[in-house]
Amino acid sequence: MANNKVYLDFEKPIAELEAKLEEMIQMAKEKNTHSFDEAINSLKESIQKLKKETYSNLTPWQRVQLSRHPERPYTMDYIRALCEEFIELHGDRQVRDDKAIVGGFGRIGEQTIMFIGHQKGRNTKERQYRNFGMANPEGYRKALRLMRLAEKFDKPIVTLIDTPGAFPGMEAEERGQGEAIARNLREMFRIKVPIICIVIGEGASGGALGIAIGDRVYMLENTWYSVISPESCSSILWRSWDYKEQAAEALKLTAEDMLNNKLIDGIIPEPLGGAHQDPETTFQTVKEFILRDIETLKKEDTTQLLAARIDKFSRMGVFIENPA
Amino acid sequence: MSWFIRKEKNIQTPTEQKKEVPDGLWHKCGECKQVMLAADLRENAYTCLHCGFHERIGSKEYFELLFDGGVFTELNPNLESADPLQFVDSKPYPQRIKEAQAKTGLKDAVRTAYGKMNDIDIVIACMDFSFIGGSMGSVVGEKIARAIDFAREKRYPLLIISRSGGARMMEAGFSLMQMAKTSAKLALLDEAGVPYISLLTDPTTGGVTASFAMLGDFNIAEPQALIGFAGPRVIRETIGKDLPKGFQSSEFVLEHGFLDFIVDRKELKDQLTALLKMIWLS
């Protein structure tokens, strides 16, 4: 067990036990004895039990925390792990290349796929370079350009969603952030190849939705997807940042809630404790979902595919219709 | 000059002794503060007689202004918000809805209707800002979606008048997906070749800007409206600087290439008619 792991606040009890375990193993090693074996094993069991307890009762806010875990796999990690080959493509052909959205053709076995996703950074420098995964209009325009390319060469599209929101900056407004997202929403309904969308971390509002119109929309188990972040919701409705836990509850933003409300098509399970605990397993699961769906969706007639895509989103919403 | 200086601090009149000007007779312009007769204001398409300021009006006034003789048929007037998330902040969502309904006499934040505008058949969806900030929840999304379908089936041109703070937080994920739903329907309308004019009025921000409001064949706006994706406060907090004057105004958005033109409300009906005559009736 590496001890430079990042633990979240609610993982503190696990951290303490894991530190103790490490100490014990170290001691046994130093003294070259097997007399601690029993204690070590029982401690390992307790840790496992505690983990199961902790992770099977996560609150919505804890899921939000996990979705932002600094060790969580990002878009490029998925692409690198899934594809045998990947050629990144840059630029919106108008203004510049947005580093917060990446994309390109990748190959899994015989299948070429257009991958597009928000990209976050791992350290301070990278985070700034990627603008914390907050895209400008040119990011959405690049995404649409790449989707059109995929359509031209009849390759399916996979989008990976992981953003705290579209960037709320001055230049973003000048270059039409609203228009860029709006156009993507409309155009993604008529891209004539299968689109699979997966929320791999944060799915905040229009910035997420701007690349999340698809024939299949999934959320990984420990992600969130809503119209606003719990923090912003708290600050607007309660006029303070202190109600983020409550806001996370109220927004029904977890994968389970979103599925129950028929706003997504399914949940992709994560290893115990989150995607970062065992990235390889996470990548494998995601790969299976993608390949399985591409097989199914490829067989569908294009007209049918597009009609079903529109129909699915058209049915979203709950209201009361009183007789006239 | 000491007689200019107030001796006591602040306003001393207790609230109950304050005198209210009766509603409906006089109107004081929100911008230039000049006073005019309410009847004159209405006559002037609810724009100030002195400075031209466009008052925030709602569906009732726009329908009156645009439909010939104020005659129209409302579509889906009986849709009302449910409470799918059992959302409670400072008060439960259903209570918020009821209070807004009582205050405004409206069912929700949009009304949709069809009728004649200078003898042209037209479908108009108009948002009401007075209803929870014109926020878009399931009802707004559904009514706009149905209005778009209606326009497509009848092949009537569509006008959507936006005035909205964006998403309705109390419907969270449902609210978000209304952006997708309305955009999907607009894709179909576009394919059918039926014209869609989007009129952006003060204010149009958030999820409404990032969906149907920016998707017109023609995006037009009233003068000096606030139009943007992120609100000014959020941007100010992000960049840590004050925003330049006129940032996110209609004029600014026009200058940056996202509007076709700005239209004075007094000219709105004639301008829309002229445009539709050129592209739709000839």
Coordinates of C-alpha atoms in Angstrom, one line a residue:
Chain A
M1 CA 0.0 0.0 0.0
A2 CA 1.4 3.3 -1.1
N3 CA 1.1 6.0 1.6
N4 CA 1.1 9.0 -0.6
K5 CA -2.5 8.1 -1.5
V6 CA -5.0 11.0 -1.3
Y7 CA -7.7 10.3 1.2
L8 CA -11.0 12.2 1.3
D9 CA -12.4 13.4 4.6
F10 CA -14.8 10.5 4.9
E11 CA -12.0 8.1 4.1
K12 CA -10.0 9.1 7.2
P13 CA -10.9 5.9 9.2
I14 CA -9.7 3.8 6.3
A15 CA -6.5 5.8 6.1
E16 CA -5.8 5.3 9.7
L17 CA -6.2 1.5 9.5
E18 CA -4.2 1.3 6.3
A19 CA -1.4 3.3 8.0
K20 CA -1.5 0.9 10.9
L21 CA -1.4 -2.1 8.6
E22 CA 1.6 -0.7 6.8
E23 CA 3.4 -0.2 10.0
M24 CA 2.7 -3.7 11.1
I25 CA 3.9 -5.2 7.8
Q26 CA 7.1 -3.1 8.0
M27 CA 7.7 -4.2 11.6
A28 CA 7.2 -7.9 10.6
K29 CA 9.7 -7.4 7.8
E30 CA 12.3 -5.8 10.0
K31 CA 12.0 -8.4 12.7
N32 CA 11.8 -11.1 10.0
T33 CA 9.0 -12.8 11.8
H34 CA 5.7 -14.4 10.9
S35 CA 4.2 -13.9 14.3
F36 CA 2.2 -10.9 13.2
D37 CA 0.6 -12.7 10.3
E38 CA -2.6 -13.3 12.1
A39 CA -3.0 -9.8 13.3
I40 CA -2.1 -8.5 9.8
N41 CA -4.8 -10.7 8.2
S42 CA -7.4 -9.7 10.6
L43 CA -6.6 -6.0 10.1
K44 CA -6.8 -6.6 6.4
E45 CA -10.2 -8.0 6.9
S46 CA -11.3 -5.1 9.0
I47 CA -10.1 -2.7 6.4
Q48 CA -12.0 -4.5 3.7
K49 CA -15.2 -4.6 5.8
L50 CA -14.8 -0.9 6.6
K51 CA -14.4 -0.1 2.9
K52 CA -17.4 -2.0 2.0
E53 CA -19.4 -0.2 4.6
T54 CA -18.1 3.2 3.7
Y55 CA -18.5 2.9 -0.1
S56 CA -21.9 1.2 -0.1
N57 CA -23.4 4.0 1.9
L58 CA -22.0 7.0 0.1
T59 CA -24.0 10.3 0.4
P60 CA -24.5 12.3 -2.8
W61 CA -21.9 14.8 -1.6
Q62 CA -19.4 12.0 -1.0
R63 CA -20.0 10.9 -4.6
V64 CA -19.3 14.5 -5.7
Q65 CA -16.0 14.3 -3.8
L66 CA -15.1 11.0 -5.5
S67 CA -16.0 12.4 -8.9
R68 CA -13.4 15.1 -8.3
H69 CA -10.8 12.9 -6.7
P70 CA -7.3 14.1 -7.8
E71 CA -6.3 10.6 -8.8
R72 CA -9.4 9.9 -10.8
P73 CA -8.7 8.9 -14.4
Y74 CA -9.3 11.7 -17.0
T75 CA -10.3 11.5 -20.6
M76 CA -6.8 11.0 -22.0
D77 CA -6.2 8.2 -19.5
Y78 CA -9.2 6.4 -20.9
I79 CA -8.1 7.0 -24.4
R80 CA -4.6 5.8 -23.8
A81 CA -5.8 2.7 -22.0
L82 CA -8.6 1.8 -24.4
C83 CA -7.0 2.5 -27.8
E84 CA -4.2 0.6 -29.5
E85 CA -3.6 3.8 -31.5
F86 CA -4.8 7.3 -31.1
I87 CA -4.3 10.4 -33.3
E88 CA -5.2 13.6 -31.6
L89 CA -6.8 16.3 -33.8
H90 CA -6.7 19.9 -32.8
G91 CA -8.4 23.2 -33.4
D92 CA -11.8 24.6 -34.3
R93 CA -10.5 26.2 -37.6
Q94 CA -11.7 29.5 -36.4
V95 CA -10.0 30.9 -33.3
R96 CA -7.7 28.4 -31.6
D97 CA -7.2 25.0 -30.1
D98 CA -9.1 24.6 -26.8
K99 CA -7.1 22.5 -24.4
A100 CA -10.1 21.8 -22.2
I101 CA -11.6 19.6 -24.8
V102 CA -9.5 17.0 -26.6
G103 CA -10.5 14.7 -29.4
G104 CA -9.2 12.5 -32.2
F105 CA -9.6 9.1 -33.9
G106 CA -8.6 6.1 -31.9
R107 CA -8.6 2.4 -32.7
I108 CA -9.8 -0.5 -30.5
G109 CA -9.1 -3.7 -32.4
E110 CA -10.7 -3.2 -35.8
Q111 CA -13.0 -0.5 -34.7
T112 CA -12.1 3.2 -35.3
I113 CA -13.8 5.5 -32.9
M114 CA -13.9 9.3 -32.6
F115 CA -13.2 10.2 -29.0
I116 CA -14.0 13.6 -27.7
G117 CA -13.8 14.6 -24.0
H118 CA -13.2 17.3 -21.5
Q119 CA -9.7 17.2 -20.2
K120 CA -8.6 18.2 -16.7
G121 CA -5.0 18.6 -15.5
R122 CA -3.2 16.5 -12.9
N123 CA -1.0 19.2 -11.3
T124 CA -1.2 23.0 -11.0
K125 CA 0.6 23.7 -14.3
E126 CA -1.5 21.1 -16.2
R127 CA -4.7 22.4 -14.6
Q128 CA -4.0 25.9 -15.8
Y129 CA -3.1 24.6 -19.3
R130 CA -6.4 22.6 -19.4
N131 CA -8.3 25.5 -17.8
F132 CA -9.6 23.1 -15.2
G133 CA -11.6 21.3 -17.8
M134 CA -13.7 24.4 -18.5
A135 CA -14.1 24.8 -22.2
N136 CA -14.4 28.0 -24.2
P137 CA -16.7 28.2 -27.3
E138 CA -13.9 27.0 -29.5
G139 CA -13.8 23.8 -27.5
Y140 CA -17.4 23.1 -28.4
R141 CA -16.8 24.1 -32.0
K142 CA -13.8 21.8 -32.2
A143 CA -16.0 19.0 -30.8
L144 CA -18.6 19.6 -33.5
R145 CA -16.0 19.7 -36.2
L146 CA -14.6 16.4 -35.1
M147 CA -18.1 14.9 -34.9
R148 CA -18.7 16.0 -38.5
L149 CA -15.5 14.3 -39.5
A150 CA -16.6 11.1 -37.8
E151 CA -19.9 11.3 -39.6
K152 CA -18.1 11.8 -42.9
F153 CA -16.0 8.6 -42.4
D154 CA -18.8 6.7 -40.8
K155 CA -17.1 6.2 -37.5
P156 CA -19.0 6.1 -34.2
I157 CA -18.4 8.8 -31.6
V158 CA -17.7 8.4 -27.9
T159 CA -17.7 11.5 -25.7
L160 CA -16.3 11.6 -22.2
I161 CA -17.8 14.2 -19.9
D162 CA -15.8 15.7 -17.1
T163 CA -16.2 19.4 -16.5
P164 CA -17.1 21.8 -13.7
G165 CA -18.9 23.9 -16.3
A166 CA -18.3 25.9 -19.5
F167 CA -15.8 28.6 -18.8
P168 CA -17.6 31.8 -17.6
G169 CA -15.0 34.3 -18.9
M170 CA -15.2 37.5 -20.9
E171 CA -13.7 36.1 -24.0
A172 CA -16.0 33.1 -23.8
E173 CA -19.0 35.5 -23.9
E174 CA -17.5 37.6 -26.7
R175 CA -17.1 34.5 -28.8
G176 CA -20.6 33.2 -28.1
Q177 CA -20.4 30.5 -25.4
G178 CA -24.2 30.2 -25.5
E179 CA -24.3 29.9 -29.2
A180 CA -21.6 27.3 -29.4
I181 CA -23.3 25.0 -26.9
A182 CA -26.7 25.6 -28.4
R183 CA -25.5 24.7 -31.9
N184 CA -23.9 21.5 -30.6
L185 CA -27.2 20.5 -28.9
R186 CA -29.1 20.9 -32.2
E187 CA -26.4 19.4 -34.4
M188 CA -25.7 16.3 -32.3
F189 CA -29.3 15.3 -33.0
R190 CA -28.5 14.9 -36.6
I191 CA -25.1 13.4 -36.7
K192 CA -25.6 10.3 -38.6
V193 CA -23.4 7.9 -36.7
P194 CA -23.9 6.3 -33.3
I195 CA -22.9 8.5 -30.3
I196 CA -22.2 7.1 -26.9
C197 CA -21.7 9.6 -24.0
I198 CA -20.1 8.7 -20.7
V199 CA -19.9 11.0 -17.6
I200 CA -16.5 10.0 -16.2
G201 CA -16.3 12.7 -13.5
E202 CA -18.2 15.9 -13.3
G203 CA -21.2 16.7 -15.5
A204 CA -21.9 20.3 -14.8
S205 CA -24.7 22.0 -16.7
G206 CA -24.6 23.2 -20.3
G207 CA -20.9 22.8 -20.4
A208 CA -21.4 19.0 -20.0
L209 CA -24.5 18.7 -22.1
G210 CA -22.7 20.5 -25.0
I211 CA -21.0 17.2 -25.8
A212 CA -23.5 14.8 -24.2
I213 CA -26.3 14.2 -26.7
G214 CA -26.2 10.6 -27.6
D215 CA -27.9 7.3 -28.4
R216 CA -26.6 6.0 -25.1
V217 CA -25.8 8.2 -22.1
Y218 CA -24.0 6.6 -19.2
M219 CA -22.7 7.8 -15.9
L220 CA -19.9 6.1 -14.0
E221 CA -21.0 5.1 -10.6
N222 CA -19.3 7.9 -8.7
T223 CA -20.0 10.8 -10.9
W224 CA -22.6 13.6 -10.8
Y225 CA -24.6 15.3 -13.6
S226 CA -26.9 18.2 -13.1
V227 CA -27.8 21.7 -14.0
I228 CA -25.6 23.3 -11.5
S229 CA -22.8 22.4 -9.1
P230 CA -23.9 21.8 -5.4
E231 CA -21.7 24.7 -4.4
S232 CA -23.2 27.2 -6.8
C233 CA -26.7 25.9 -6.0
S234 CA -26.0 26.4 -2.3
S235 CA -24.8 29.9 -2.9
I236 CA -27.8 30.9 -5.0
L237 CA -30.6 29.2 -3.0
W238 CA -29.2 29.4 0.5
R239 CA -26.9 32.5 -0.1
S240 CA -24.0 30.7 1.4
W241 CA -21.5 28.0 0.3
D242 CA -22.1 26.0 3.5
Y243 CA -25.1 24.1 2.3
K244 CA -23.3 22.1 -0.5
E245 CA -24.2 18.7 1.2
Q246 CA -27.8 19.7 1.3
A247 CA -27.7 21.0 -2.3
A248 CA -26.1 17.8 -3.4
E249 CA -29.0 15.8 -1.9
A250 CA -31.6 18.1 -3.3
L251 CA -30.3 18.2 -6.8
K252 CA -30.6 14.4 -7.2
L253 CA -27.4 14.4 -9.2
T254 CA -26.1 10.9 -8.6
A255 CA -26.0 8.3 -11.3
E256 CA -28.7 6.3 -9.4
D257 CA -31.0 9.3 -9.2
M258 CA -30.4 10.3 -12.8
L259 CA -31.2 6.8 -13.9
N260 CA -34.4 6.6 -11.8
N261 CA -35.5 9.8 -13.3
K262 CA -34.9 8.4 -16.8
L263 CA -32.4 11.1 -17.6
I264 CA -29.6 8.7 -18.5
D265 CA -29.5 5.2 -20.0
G266 CA -27.4 3.4 -17.5
I267 CA -24.7 3.3 -14.9
I268 CA -21.2 1.9 -15.4
P269 CA -20.0 0.3 -12.2
E270 CA -16.7 1.3 -10.6
P271 CA -14.3 -0.7 -8.5
L272 CA -14.7 -0.5 -4.7
G273 CA -13.7 3.0 -3.5
G274 CA -13.9 4.6 -7.0
A275 CA -12.4 4.5 -10.5
H276 CA -9.0 5.6 -9.3
Q277 CA -8.6 2.6 -6.9
D278 CA -8.3 0.3 -9.8
P279 CA -8.1 2.2 -13.1
E280 CA -7.4 -1.0 -15.1
T281 CA -10.7 -2.6 -14.1
T282 CA -12.5 0.7 -14.8
F283 CA -11.0 1.0 -18.3
Q284 CA -11.9 -2.6 -19.0
T285 CA -15.6 -2.1 -18.0
V286 CA -15.9 1.1 -20.0
K287 CA -14.4 -0.6 -23.0
E288 CA -16.9 -3.4 -22.8
F289 CA -19.8 -1.0 -22.6
I290 CA -18.5 0.9 -25.6
L291 CA -17.8 -2.1 -27.8
R292 CA -21.1 -3.8 -27.0
D293 CA -23.1 -0.6 -27.8
I294 CA -21.3 0.1 -31.0
E295 CA -22.1 -3.4 -32.2
T296 CA -25.8 -2.8 -31.4
L297 CA -26.1 0.7 -32.7
K298 CA -24.1 0.0 -35.9
K299 CA -26.9 -2.3 -37.0
E300 CA -29.6 0.3 -36.7
D301 CA -30.9 2.1 -39.6
T302 CA -29.7 5.8 -39.6
T303 CA -33.2 7.3 -39.8
Q304 CA -34.3 5.1 -36.9
L305 CA -31.2 5.9 -34.9
L306 CA -31.8 9.7 -35.2
A307 CA -35.5 9.4 -34.5
A308 CA -34.9 7.4 -31.4
R309 CA -32.2 9.9 -30.2
I310 CA -34.7 12.8 -30.6
D311 CA -37.5 10.8 -29.1
K312 CA -35.5 9.9 -26.0
F313 CA -34.7 13.4 -25.1
S314 CA -38.1 14.7 -26.0
R315 CA -39.7 12.5 -23.4
M316 CA -37.5 13.9 -20.6
G317 CA -39.4 16.1 -18.1
V318 CA -42.2 15.7 -15.5
F319 CA -45.3 17.9 -15.5
I320 CA -49.0 17.9 -14.7
E321 CA -51.4 18.1 -17.6
N322 CA -54.8 19.1 -16.4
P323 CA -57.8 18.4 -18.6
A324 CA -59.0 21.5 -20.4
Chain B
M1 CA -25.3 75.8 1.9
S2 CA -26.1 73.9 5.0
W3 CA -29.8 73.7 4.2
F4 CA -28.9 71.1 1.6
I5 CA -27.5 68.8 4.2
R6 CA -29.8 66.3 5.7
K7 CA -29.8 66.7 9.5
E8 CA -30.9 63.2 10.3
K9 CA -29.4 60.1 8.7
N10 CA -31.4 57.9 6.3
I11 CA -35.1 58.0 5.6
Q12 CA -37.2 58.5 8.7
T13 CA -40.7 57.8 7.4
P14 CA -41.9 54.5 8.8
T15 CA -43.0 52.0 6.1
E16 CA -46.7 52.2 7.0
Q17 CA -46.7 55.9 6.5
K18 CA -45.1 55.8 3.1
K19 CA -47.4 56.8 0.3
E20 CA -47.8 54.6 -2.7
V21 CA -48.7 56.0 -6.1
P22 CA -51.8 54.1 -7.2
D23 CA -50.9 51.5 -9.8
G24 CA -51.9 51.9 -13.3
L25 CA -52.2 55.7 -13.6
W26 CA -48.7 56.9 -13.8
H27 CA -45.5 55.2 -14.7
K28 CA -42.0 56.2 -13.8
C29 CA -39.3 55.0 -16.2
G30 CA -36.9 52.6 -14.6
E31 CA -34.0 54.1 -16.6
C32 CA -34.4 57.9 -16.9
K33 CA -36.8 58.2 -13.9
Q34 CA -39.2 60.5 -15.8
V35 CA -42.9 60.1 -15.3
M36 CA -45.5 59.4 -17.9
L37 CA -49.1 58.3 -18.1
A38 CA -49.4 54.5 -18.1
A39 CA -51.7 54.7 -21.0
D40 CA -49.1 56.6 -23.0
L41 CA -46.5 54.0 -22.1
R42 CA -48.8 51.2 -23.3
E43 CA -49.5 53.2 -26.5
N44 CA -45.7 53.4 -27.0
A45 CA -45.3 49.5 -26.9
Y46 CA -44.1 49.8 -23.2
T47 CA -41.0 51.8 -24.1
C48 CA -40.2 55.1 -22.4
L49 CA -41.6 58.2 -24.1
H50 CA -38.5 60.1 -23.1
C51 CA -35.5 57.8 -23.3
G52 CA -36.8 54.8 -25.3
F53 CA -36.1 52.4 -22.4
H54 CA -37.8 49.0 -23.0
E55 CA -39.8 48.0 -19.9
R56 CA -39.8 44.3 -19.0
I57 CA -43.1 43.0 -20.3
G58 CA -44.6 39.6 -20.5
S59 CA -46.6 37.3 -22.7
K60 CA -49.8 39.2 -22.2
E61 CA -48.4 42.4 -23.5
Y62 CA -46.4 40.8 -26.4
F63 CA -49.5 38.8 -27.6
E64 CA -51.5 42.1 -27.5
L65 CA -48.8 43.9 -29.5
L66 CA -48.1 41.2 -32.1
F67 CA -51.4 39.3 -32.8
D68 CA -53.8 41.2 -34.9
G69 CA -56.5 42.7 -32.7
G70 CA -54.9 40.8 -29.8
V71 CA -56.7 37.7 -31.0
F72 CA -54.9 34.3 -30.5
T73 CA -55.4 30.7 -29.5
E74 CA -53.3 29.5 -26.7
L75 CA -51.6 26.1 -26.9
N76 CA -51.4 23.8 -24.0
P77 CA -52.5 26.3 -21.4
N78 CA -53.1 23.5 -18.8
L79 CA -49.5 22.3 -18.3
E80 CA -48.3 22.9 -14.7
S81 CA -45.1 22.1 -12.9
A82 CA -44.9 18.9 -10.8
D83 CA -42.3 18.4 -8.2
P84 CA -40.3 15.4 -9.4
L85 CA -37.4 15.9 -7.1
Q86 CA -39.3 17.0 -4.0
F87 CA -37.1 20.0 -3.9
V88 CA -36.9 22.0 -0.8
D89 CA -34.7 25.0 -0.2
S90 CA -36.0 27.9 1.8
K91 CA -39.4 26.6 0.9
P92 CA -40.9 23.6 -0.9
Y93 CA -41.0 23.9 -4.7
P94 CA -44.7 23.4 -5.0
Q95 CA -45.3 26.3 -2.6
R96 CA -43.0 28.4 -4.7
I97 CA -45.0 27.5 -7.8
K98 CA -48.3 28.3 -6.1
E99 CA -47.0 31.6 -4.8
A100 CA -45.7 32.5 -8.3
Q101 CA -49.0 31.5 -9.8
A102 CA -51.0 33.6 -7.3
K103 CA -48.7 36.6 -7.9
T104 CA -48.6 36.5 -11.7
G105 CA -51.9 34.8 -12.7
L106 CA -49.8 32.6 -14.9
K107 CA -49.4 28.8 -14.9
D108 CA -45.6 28.9 -15.6
A109 CA -42.9 30.9 -17.2
V110 CA -43.9 30.6 -20.8
R111 CA -47.1 30.9 -22.8
T112 CA -47.5 29.6 -26.4
A113 CA -50.1 30.6 -28.9
Y114 CA -50.9 30.9 -32.6
G115 CA -52.8 33.5 -34.5
K116 CA -52.4 36.1 -37.2
M117 CA -49.7 38.8 -37.3
N118 CA -50.6 41.3 -40.1
D119 CA -52.5 38.4 -41.6
I120 CA -49.6 36.0 -41.5
D121 CA -50.1 32.8 -39.5
I122 CA -47.6 32.6 -36.8
V123 CA -46.8 30.6 -33.6
I124 CA -45.4 32.7 -30.7
A125 CA -43.9 31.3 -27.5
C126 CA -43.3 34.1 -25.0
M127 CA -41.5 33.7 -21.7
D128 CA -42.7 35.5 -18.6
F129 CA -39.8 36.7 -16.4
S130 CA -42.2 37.5 -13.6
F131 CA -42.7 33.8 -13.0
I132 CA -39.6 32.6 -11.0
G133 CA -37.2 34.6 -13.2
G134 CA -38.5 33.1 -16.4
S135 CA -36.7 29.9 -15.4
M136 CA -36.9 26.8 -17.6
G137 CA -38.2 23.7 -16.0
S138 CA -40.1 20.8 -17.6
V139 CA -43.2 22.9 -18.3
V140 CA -41.3 25.6 -20.2
G141 CA -39.4 22.9 -22.1
E142 CA -42.4 20.9 -22.9
K143 CA -44.6 23.9 -24.0
I144 CA -41.9 25.2 -26.2
A145 CA -41.3 21.7 -27.7
R146 CA -45.0 21.3 -28.4
A147 CA -45.2 24.8 -29.9
I148 CA -42.3 23.9 -32.2
D149 CA -44.0 20.7 -33.2
F150 CA -47.2 22.6 -33.9
A151 CA -45.3 25.2 -36.1
R152 CA -43.7 22.3 -38.0
E153 CA -47.0 20.4 -38.6
K154 CA -48.9 23.6 -39.6
R155 CA -46.0 25.1 -41.4
Y156 CA -46.4 28.3 -39.5
P157 CA -43.4 30.5 -38.8
L158 CA -42.2 30.4 -35.2
L159 CA -41.3 33.3 -33.0
I160 CA -39.8 32.6 -29.5
I161 CA -39.5 35.6 -27.2
S162 CA -36.9 34.8 -24.5
R163 CA -36.6 36.6 -21.2
S164 CA -35.1 34.2 -18.7
G165 CA -32.4 33.8 -16.1
G166 CA -31.8 30.2 -17.4
A167 CA -32.5 26.9 -15.8
R168 CA -34.9 26.2 -13.0
M169 CA -32.7 24.8 -10.3
M170 CA -35.6 23.1 -8.5
E171 CA -35.9 20.8 -11.4
A172 CA -32.2 20.2 -11.6
G173 CA -31.5 17.4 -14.2
F174 CA -34.9 17.7 -15.7
S175 CA -34.4 21.4 -16.3
L176 CA -31.0 20.7 -18.0
M177 CA -32.6 18.2 -20.4
Q178 CA -35.1 20.8 -21.6
M179 CA -32.2 22.4 -23.4
A180 CA -31.7 19.2 -25.2
K181 CA -35.4 18.6 -25.9
T182 CA -36.1 22.1 -27.3
S183 CA -32.9 21.9 -29.5
A184 CA -33.9 18.5 -30.8
K185 CA -37.3 19.9 -31.9
L186 CA -35.6 22.9 -33.5
A187 CA -33.5 20.5 -35.5
L188 CA -36.7 19.0 -36.9
L189 CA -38.2 22.4 -37.6
D190 CA -35.0 23.4 -39.4
E191 CA -35.2 20.3 -41.6
A192 CA -38.8 21.1 -42.4
G193 CA -37.7 24.5 -43.7
V194 CA -40.0 26.4 -41.5
P195 CA -38.6 29.8 -40.3
Y196 CA -37.7 30.4 -36.7
I197 CA -37.1 33.8 -35.3
S198 CA -35.6 34.1 -31.9
L199 CA -36.2 37.4 -30.1
L200 CA -33.9 37.9 -27.1
T201 CA -35.1 40.4 -24.5
D202 CA -33.8 41.6 -21.2
P203 CA -32.4 39.4 -19.7
T204 CA -31.6 36.2 -21.6
T205 CA -29.0 34.1 -19.9
G206 CA -27.9 30.6 -19.0
G207 CA -29.5 27.5 -20.4
V208 CA -32.0 29.5 -22.5
T209 CA -29.2 31.3 -24.3
A210 CA -27.3 28.0 -24.6
S211 CA -30.3 26.4 -26.3
F212 CA -33.3 27.7 -28.3
A213 CA -32.6 31.4 -27.9
M214 CA -29.4 31.2 -30.0
L215 CA -30.7 28.8 -32.5
G216 CA -32.9 31.1 -34.6
D217 CA -32.6 31.4 -38.4
F218 CA -32.7 34.9 -37.2
N219 CA -31.5 36.0 -33.8
I220 CA -32.8 39.4 -33.0
A221 CA -32.9 41.4 -29.8
E222 CA -34.5 44.4 -28.1
P223 CA -32.1 47.3 -27.4
Q224 CA -29.9 47.2 -24.3
A225 CA -31.0 43.8 -23.2
L226 CA -28.6 41.7 -21.1
I227 CA -27.7 38.7 -23.2
G228 CA -25.1 36.1 -22.2
F229 CA -24.4 32.6 -21.1
A230 CA -22.8 33.2 -17.8
G231 CA -24.3 36.0 -15.7
P232 CA -22.2 39.2 -15.1
R233 CA -21.7 38.4 -11.4
V234 CA -20.3 34.9 -12.1
I235 CA -17.9 36.4 -14.7
R236 CA -16.8 39.1 -12.4
E237 CA -16.0 36.6 -9.7
T238 CA -14.2 34.4 -12.2
I239 CA -11.9 37.0 -13.6
G240 CA -11.7 39.2 -10.5
K241 CA -12.3 42.4 -12.4
D242 CA -15.2 44.7 -13.1
L243 CA -16.8 44.3 -16.5
P244 CA -16.6 47.1 -19.1
K245 CA -19.8 49.1 -19.6
G246 CA -22.1 47.6 -22.1
F247 CA -20.6 44.1 -21.8
Q248 CA -23.2 41.5 -22.7
S249 CA -25.6 44.1 -24.0
S250 CA -27.6 43.5 -27.2
E251 CA -25.3 46.0 -28.9
F252 CA -22.2 44.1 -27.7
V253 CA -23.7 40.8 -28.8
L254 CA -24.6 42.3 -32.2
E255 CA -21.0 43.7 -32.6
H256 CA -19.6 40.2 -31.9
G257 CA -21.7 38.6 -34.6
F258 CA -24.3 36.7 -32.7
L259 CA -27.4 38.8 -33.6
D260 CA -28.8 39.7 -37.0
F261 CA -30.3 43.0 -35.8
I262 CA -31.6 44.9 -32.9
V263 CA -35.2 46.0 -33.1
D264 CA -37.1 48.7 -31.3
R265 CA -40.3 47.2 -29.8
K266 CA -42.4 49.9 -31.5
E267 CA -41.1 48.5 -34.8
L268 CA -41.2 44.8 -33.9
K269 CA -44.4 43.8 -35.5
D270 CA -43.7 45.6 -38.8
Q271 CA -40.1 44.3 -38.9
L272 CA -41.2 40.7 -38.3
T273 CA -43.8 41.1 -41.0
A274 CA -41.4 42.6 -43.5
L275 CA -38.9 39.8 -42.9
L276 CA -41.5 37.0 -43.2
K277 CA -43.0 38.5 -46.3
M278 CA -39.6 38.4 -47.9
I279 CA -38.6 34.9 -47.0
W280 CA -41.9 33.1 -46.4
L281 CA -44.7 34.6 -48.4
S282 CA -43.0 35.4 -51.7

